[in-house]
Amino acid sequence: MSNALMEKWASNTETLGSWLSLPDSHAAETVARVDFDYVCVDMQHGIADYQVAAVMLQAITMTGKGTPICRVPWNEPGIIGRILDAGARGIIIPMVNSVAEAESAVAATKYPPLGQRSYGPTIIGARAANAGEDYYPTANQTNACIPMIETRDAVENLDAILGVEGVDAIYVGPADLSLSYGYGPAYSDDNEEYKEVLEYIVERCNKAGKVAGIHSTSALAANRREKGFMMQTISGDIAAVAKGSYRDLKTAVEGGAGDGSSKIY
């Protein structure tokens, strides 16, 4: 079954995504219609549990636009398998710090012989069949396993993690990575050491032929693009709602023209 996100990676095309922290399928659909390259349901720090996440993935899929992916709560095969069966086309796995943890992530994401994922693609298999495709034969190649690199230990073990067969990309968690190096939970790289760490991660990914991803912002996108990150989450539902509401209130109070739109709905 094809995966537009991974196809863009294969053609060396930059991918920009959005992040869903609110447990709401309508918000998921609305964000997906913006036409991001991917939309990620966050089950680690977001509010969605499995039942809600499954419906959010369904809402993203029905738009036919951004590829639905999910950050699971932890590197645990049960939830990874269920989320893949529910329709996620990529799994972001938190706090992968070693080869053994990367191998566990791959094992949960991929079917044998590469992994140990249990077979039972109840929903995603039916969707593939409805589209005239067969899910199982290409599932290992078209479901992305994306370990998070967010500690000093992970950086020190990066080459070995990237060398694990079945790891398709890595995703930098900038706040935890910054904390791991003794700085605050920052996204920006004003600190020279942190800047060098980010550049090192991209360089090692390029050498290994793996995609470098990062949690970012629209303001940081140009900086991250220049560094070579090919996967950037540059928006999120909570921030977008807050920014849009603040902007509208400010425009109304100050009597400005805003964006010139007369639409409320």
Short mmCIF file of C-alpha atoms in Angstrom, two decimals:
data_model
loop_
_atom_site.label_atom_id
_atom_site.label_comp_id
_atom_site.label_asym_id
_atom_site.label_seq_id
_atom_site.Cartn_x
_atom_site.Cartn_y
_atom_site.Cartn_z
CA MET A 1 0.00 0.00 0.00
CA SER A 2 1.52 3.30 -1.08
CA ASN A 3 2.72 5.93 1.40
CA ALA A 4 2.97 9.46 -0.02
CA LEU A 5 5.19 10.66 2.82
CA MET A 6 7.80 7.95 2.27
CA GLU A 7 7.62 8.44 -1.49
CA LYS A 8 8.56 12.11 -0.98
CA TRP A 9 11.46 11.06 1.23
CA ALA A 10 12.63 8.66 -1.47
CA SER A 11 12.65 11.51 -4.01
CA ASN A 12 14.59 13.75 -1.58
CA THR A 13 11.62 16.10 -1.19
CA GLU A 14 11.21 18.15 1.97
CA THR A 15 8.14 17.25 4.04
CA LEU A 16 6.31 19.64 6.35
CA GLY A 17 3.76 18.49 8.89
CA SER A 18 1.37 19.46 11.64
CA TRP A 19 0.88 18.11 15.15
CA LEU A 20 -2.38 17.20 16.87
CA SER A 21 -2.51 17.41 20.65
CA LEU A 22 -6.26 17.97 21.07
CA PRO A 23 -8.43 14.82 21.15
CA ASP A 24 -10.80 15.80 18.38
CA SER A 25 -11.46 14.22 14.99
CA HIS A 26 -12.99 17.41 13.57
CA ALA A 27 -9.83 19.36 14.35
CA ALA A 28 -7.82 16.53 12.79
CA GLU A 29 -9.86 16.73 9.59
CA THR A 30 -9.59 20.52 9.46
CA VAL A 31 -5.82 20.46 9.86
CA ALA A 32 -5.39 17.68 7.29
CA ARG A 33 -7.32 19.69 4.69
CA VAL A 34 -4.61 22.37 4.85
CA ASP A 35 -2.55 19.87 2.83
CA PHE A 36 0.47 19.30 5.04
CA ASP A 37 2.67 16.42 3.91
CA TYR A 38 1.82 14.60 7.13
CA VAL A 39 -0.37 15.07 10.19
CA CYS A 40 0.74 13.47 13.45
CA VAL A 41 -1.54 12.44 16.30
CA ASP A 42 0.39 12.85 19.53
CA MET A 43 -0.40 10.18 22.11
CA GLN A 44 2.63 10.89 24.29
CA HIS A 45 2.13 14.48 25.40
CA GLY A 46 -1.17 15.05 23.60
CA ILE A 47 -4.54 14.25 25.16
CA ALA A 48 -5.82 11.52 22.82
CA ASP A 49 -6.16 7.94 24.03
CA TYR A 50 -6.34 4.98 21.64
CA GLN A 51 -10.06 5.20 20.91
CA VAL A 52 -9.90 8.88 20.02
CA ALA A 53 -6.60 8.54 18.15
CA ALA A 54 -8.11 5.86 15.90
CA VAL A 55 -10.95 8.18 14.92
CA MET A 56 -8.52 11.05 14.36
CA LEU A 57 -6.45 8.88 12.01
CA GLN A 58 -9.67 8.02 10.17
CA ALA A 59 -10.53 11.73 9.83
CA ILE A 60 -7.08 12.54 8.43
CA THR A 61 -7.28 9.63 5.98
CA MET A 62 -10.70 10.64 4.64
CA THR A 63 -9.32 13.99 3.44
CA GLY A 64 -6.95 12.24 1.05
CA LYS A 65 -4.25 14.76 1.88
CA GLY A 66 -1.66 14.66 4.68
CA THR A 67 -0.28 11.20 5.50
CA PRO A 68 -1.56 10.10 8.94
CA ILE A 69 1.18 9.23 11.43
CA CYS A 70 1.26 8.92 15.21
CA ARG A 71 3.62 9.47 18.11
CA VAL A 72 2.87 6.63 20.48
CA PRO A 73 3.14 6.99 24.27
CA TRP A 74 6.18 4.71 24.52
CA ASN A 75 8.25 2.04 22.80
CA GLU A 76 5.72 -0.70 23.47
CA PRO A 77 4.58 -3.24 20.86
CA GLY A 78 0.93 -3.43 21.90
CA ILE A 79 0.04 0.18 21.22
CA ILE A 80 2.30 0.40 18.16
CA GLY A 81 0.55 -2.56 16.54
CA ARG A 82 -2.92 -1.26 17.35
CA ILE A 83 -2.19 2.20 15.97
CA LEU A 84 -0.79 0.72 12.75
CA ASP A 85 -3.85 -1.51 12.40
CA ALA A 86 -6.03 1.58 12.90
CA GLY A 87 -4.44 3.33 9.95
CA ALA A 88 -1.24 5.14 10.93
CA ARG A 89 1.33 5.03 8.13
CA GLY A 90 4.25 5.96 10.35
CA ILE A 91 5.10 5.62 14.02
CA ILE A 92 7.23 8.11 15.97
CA ILE A 93 8.68 6.29 18.99
CA PRO A 94 9.87 8.36 21.99
CA MET A 95 13.16 8.10 23.83
CA VAL A 96 15.04 5.59 21.69
CA ASN A 97 18.52 5.73 23.17
CA SER A 98 20.21 2.49 22.14
CA VAL A 99 20.46 -0.17 19.46
CA ALA A 100 18.33 -2.52 21.56
CA GLU A 101 15.58 0.10 21.84
CA ALA A 102 15.75 0.82 18.11
CA GLU A 103 15.48 -2.91 17.41
CA SER A 104 12.42 -3.07 19.68
CA ALA A 105 10.83 -0.20 17.76
CA VAL A 106 11.44 -1.96 14.44
CA ALA A 107 10.18 -5.27 15.82
CA ALA A 108 6.88 -3.65 16.83
CA THR A 109 6.47 -1.78 13.54
CA LYS A 110 7.43 -4.44 10.98
CA TYR A 111 6.08 -7.90 10.19
CA PRO A 112 8.34 -10.99 10.26
CA PRO A 113 10.98 -11.75 9.22
CA LEU A 114 12.15 -8.14 9.73
CA GLY A 115 10.08 -7.57 12.87
CA GLN A 116 7.59 -9.24 15.18
CA ARG A 117 4.40 -7.28 14.52
CA SER A 118 1.32 -9.45 14.91
CA TYR A 119 -0.82 -9.78 11.79
CA GLY A 120 -4.35 -8.38 11.94
CA PRO A 121 -4.68 -5.18 9.86
CA THR A 122 -8.43 -5.01 10.44
CA ILE A 123 -9.02 -1.41 9.36
CA ILE A 124 -6.00 -0.48 7.27
CA GLY A 125 -6.17 -3.75 5.34
CA ALA A 126 -9.76 -3.08 4.36
CA ARG A 127 -8.89 0.47 3.29
CA ALA A 128 -6.10 -0.84 1.10
CA ALA A 129 -8.42 -3.38 -0.51
CA ASN A 130 -11.03 -0.70 -1.13
CA ALA A 131 -8.36 1.31 -2.98
CA GLY A 132 -7.42 -1.72 -5.06
CA GLU A 133 -4.20 -2.33 -3.13
CA ASP A 134 -2.91 -5.13 -0.91
CA TYR A 135 -1.64 -3.99 2.48
CA TYR A 136 0.51 -6.86 3.72
CA PRO A 137 3.04 -7.47 0.90
CA THR A 138 4.54 -3.99 1.12
CA ALA A 139 3.70 -3.07 4.72
CA ASN A 140 7.29 -3.32 5.95
CA GLN A 141 8.46 -0.96 3.21
CA THR A 142 5.56 1.51 3.46
CA ASN A 143 5.03 1.91 7.20
CA ALA A 144 7.65 4.26 8.59
CA CYS A 145 9.53 3.42 11.80
CA ILE A 146 10.76 6.73 13.21
CA PRO A 147 12.71 6.57 16.50
CA MET A 148 13.10 9.80 18.42
CA ILE A 149 16.59 11.13 19.13
CA GLU A 150 16.23 13.28 22.21
CA THR A 151 19.06 12.52 24.63
CA ARG A 152 22.84 12.71 24.77
CA ASP A 153 22.92 8.89 24.92
CA ALA A 154 20.91 8.67 21.70
CA VAL A 155 23.30 11.05 19.94
CA GLU A 156 26.29 9.04 21.11
CA ASN A 157 24.63 5.87 19.78
CA LEU A 158 23.26 7.52 16.64
CA ASP A 159 25.33 5.67 14.05
CA ALA A 160 24.37 2.32 15.54
CA ILE A 161 20.68 3.31 15.77
CA LEU A 162 20.70 4.43 12.14
CA GLY A 163 22.30 1.14 11.20
CA VAL A 164 19.36 -0.91 12.49
CA GLU A 165 17.51 -2.39 9.52
CA GLY A 166 13.94 -1.12 9.43
CA VAL A 167 14.65 2.36 10.84
CA ASP A 168 13.34 4.64 8.09
CA ALA A 169 13.93 8.06 9.68
CA ILE A 170 14.73 9.66 13.00
CA TYR A 171 12.89 12.52 14.68
CA VAL A 172 14.63 14.99 16.97
CA GLY A 173 12.79 16.03 20.10
CA PRO A 174 14.52 19.39 20.55
CA ALA A 175 13.27 20.23 24.04
CA ASP A 176 14.33 16.95 25.64
CA LEU A 177 17.57 16.98 23.66
CA SER A 178 18.37 20.44 24.97
CA LEU A 179 17.56 19.35 28.53
CA SER A 180 19.83 16.35 28.12
CA TYR A 181 22.74 18.66 27.35
CA GLY A 182 22.09 20.73 30.44
CA TYR A 183 20.16 23.58 28.85
CA GLY A 184 16.51 24.58 29.13
CA PRO A 185 13.73 23.01 27.04
CA ALA A 186 14.53 25.20 24.03
CA TYR A 187 13.63 24.65 20.39
CA SER A 188 16.10 27.15 18.98
CA ASP A 189 19.83 26.55 18.71
CA ASP A 190 21.27 29.78 20.05
CA ASN A 191 23.76 27.69 22.02
CA GLU A 192 26.77 26.70 19.92
CA GLU A 193 27.06 23.18 21.36
CA TYR A 194 23.39 22.46 20.69
CA LYS A 195 23.70 23.85 17.16
CA GLU A 196 26.62 21.52 16.50
CA VAL A 197 24.64 18.55 17.84
CA LEU A 198 21.79 19.24 15.40
CA GLU A 199 24.24 19.57 12.52
CA TYR A 200 25.93 16.33 13.56
CA ILE A 201 22.59 14.48 13.59
CA VAL A 202 21.81 15.58 10.04
CA GLU A 203 25.31 14.71 8.84
CA ARG A 204 25.09 11.18 10.27
CA CYS A 205 21.60 10.67 8.84
CA ASN A 206 22.79 11.74 5.41
CA LYS A 207 25.71 9.33 5.59
CA ALA A 208 23.38 6.50 6.59
CA GLY A 209 20.82 7.37 3.92
CA LYS A 210 18.09 7.98 6.52
CA VAL A 211 15.70 10.92 6.82
CA ALA A 212 16.40 13.51 9.53
CA GLY A 213 13.24 14.89 11.10
CA ILE A 214 12.68 17.45 13.84
CA HIS A 215 9.96 19.12 15.88
CA SER A 216 10.10 22.70 14.66
CA THR A 217 8.09 25.87 14.11
CA SER A 218 7.27 27.96 11.06
CA ALA A 219 9.75 30.59 12.24
CA LEU A 220 12.53 27.98 12.54
CA ALA A 221 11.71 26.22 9.26
CA ALA A 222 14.28 28.07 7.14
CA ASN A 223 17.01 27.40 9.71
CA ARG A 224 16.16 23.70 9.90
CA ARG A 225 15.93 23.45 6.11
CA GLU A 226 19.39 24.98 5.79
CA LYS A 227 20.73 22.40 8.25
CA GLY A 228 19.31 19.62 6.08
CA PHE A 229 16.28 18.37 7.99
CA MET A 230 13.91 16.78 5.47
CA MET A 231 11.00 16.30 7.88
CA GLN A 232 9.77 19.25 9.93
CA THR A 233 6.67 19.61 12.08
CA ILE A 234 6.06 23.34 11.71
CA SER A 235 2.52 23.74 13.09
CA GLY A 236 0.18 22.32 15.71
CA ASP A 237 -3.46 22.53 16.62
CA ILE A 238 -3.11 24.14 20.06
CA ALA A 239 -0.65 26.79 18.91
CA ALA A 240 -2.68 27.52 15.76
CA VAL A 241 -5.91 27.99 17.72
CA ALA A 242 -4.19 30.23 20.25
CA LYS A 243 -2.37 32.33 17.64
CA GLY A 244 -5.45 32.71 15.45
CA SER A 245 -7.68 33.68 18.37
CA TYR A 246 -5.14 36.18 19.68
CA ARG A 247 -4.75 37.71 16.22
CA ASP A 248 -8.50 38.05 15.72
CA LEU A 249 -9.00 39.64 19.13
CA LYS A 250 -6.12 42.05 18.57
CA THR A 251 -7.47 43.03 15.14
CA ALA A 252 -10.97 43.63 16.53
CA VAL A 253 -9.73 45.69 19.48
CA GLU A 254 -7.37 47.79 17.38
CA GLY A 255 -9.74 48.17 14.46
CA GLY A 256 -7.38 46.73 11.88
CA ALA A 257 -8.27 45.00 8.63
CA GLY A 258 -6.87 41.64 9.69
CA ASP A 259 -6.54 39.22 6.80
CA GLY A 260 -9.44 40.83 4.94
CA SER A 261 -11.68 37.78 5.32
CA SER A 262 -15.33 38.17 6.22
CA LYS A 263 -15.73 34.47 6.99
CA ILE A 264 -16.47 33.16 10.47
CA TYR A 265 -17.08 29.55 9.39
#
